[in-house]
Short mmCIF file of C-alpha atoms in Angstrom, two decimals:
data_model
loop_
_atom_site.label_atom_id
_atom_site.label_comp_id
_atom_site.label_asym_id
_atom_site.label_seq_id
_atom_site.Cartn_x
_atom_site.Cartn_y
_atom_site.Cartn_z
CA MET Y 1 -12.83 17.95 27.47
CA ASN Y 2 -12.58 14.29 26.30
CA ILE Y 3 -15.34 12.63 24.17
CA LEU Y 4 -15.77 8.84 23.67
CA GLY Y 5 -17.78 8.12 20.60
CA ILE Y 6 -19.07 4.50 20.02
CA GLU Y 7 -20.76 3.26 16.91
CA SER Y 8 -22.35 -0.24 16.56
CA SER Y 9 -25.33 0.30 14.31
CA CYS Y 10 -24.61 -2.23 11.66
CA ASP Y 11 -21.67 -4.55 10.91
CA GLU Y 12 -18.80 -2.57 12.33
CA THR Y 13 -18.00 -1.78 15.93
CA ALA Y 14 -16.16 1.45 16.35
CA ALA Y 15 -14.75 3.65 19.09
CA ALA Y 16 -13.27 7.11 18.76
CA VAL Y 17 -11.83 9.72 21.24
CA TYR Y 18 -12.00 13.42 20.47
CA THR Y 19 -10.37 16.05 22.81
CA ASP Y 20 -9.97 19.81 22.66
CA ASP Y 21 -6.85 19.01 20.35
CA GLY Y 22 -8.95 17.14 17.86
CA LEU Y 23 -9.44 13.37 16.90
CA GLN Y 24 -7.00 11.38 19.00
CA SER Y 25 -8.13 7.90 17.89
CA ASN Y 26 -10.53 5.87 15.69
CA ILE Y 27 -10.62 2.24 15.96
CA ILE Y 28 -13.00 0.08 13.79
CA ALA Y 29 -13.61 -3.58 14.08
CA SER Y 30 -15.21 -5.05 10.91
CA GLN Y 31 -17.26 -8.17 10.91
CA ALA Y 32 -16.36 -10.47 7.95
CA VAL Y 33 -18.90 -13.07 9.03
CA HIS Y 34 -21.44 -11.44 6.87
CA GLU Y 35 -19.83 -11.81 3.48
CA GLN Y 36 -21.15 -15.39 3.21
CA TYR Y 37 -24.60 -14.21 3.50
CA GLY Y 38 -24.58 -11.47 1.08
CA GLY Y 39 -25.59 -8.90 3.69
CA VAL Y 40 -25.82 -8.13 7.35
CA VAL Y 41 -27.44 -10.80 9.55
CA PRO Y 42 -28.62 -8.78 12.55
CA GLU Y 43 -28.15 -11.68 15.16
CA LEU Y 44 -24.59 -12.28 14.07
CA ALA Y 45 -23.90 -8.54 14.18
CA SER Y 46 -25.18 -8.30 17.63
CA ARG Y 47 -23.03 -11.21 18.83
CA ALA Y 48 -19.88 -9.61 17.11
CA HIS Y 49 -20.61 -6.27 18.82
CA HIS Y 50 -20.95 -8.07 22.07
CA LYS Y 51 -17.52 -9.72 21.49
CA THR Y 52 -15.48 -6.86 20.36
CA ILE Y 53 -16.84 -3.66 22.06
CA SER Y 54 -14.48 -3.83 25.28
CA ARG Y 55 -11.47 -4.42 23.22
CA THR Y 56 -12.37 -1.54 20.70
CA VAL Y 57 -12.98 0.91 23.42
CA GLN Y 58 -9.79 -0.10 25.33
CA GLN Y 59 -7.71 0.20 22.13
CA SER Y 60 -9.12 3.61 21.42
CA LEU Y 61 -8.63 4.71 24.96
CA GLU Y 62 -4.95 3.49 24.81
CA GLU Y 63 -4.31 5.07 21.48
CA ALA Y 64 -5.46 8.51 22.90
CA ASN Y 65 -3.27 8.05 25.86
CA ILE Y 66 -6.33 8.21 28.12
#
């Protein structure tokens, strides 16, 4: 069984693949844009997730050889 986990609840976009053999990949894309505001700006976070989700998932799948 292969499980793809996706996390995008705050200021990081992450994707991980878990198989019967354990964790195969864990890719995290951080959002530095929030540093200048002293906290997470939801609209900027949403836009950044939209820009990075496909690449993050693809990288995670490639690293897991799936």
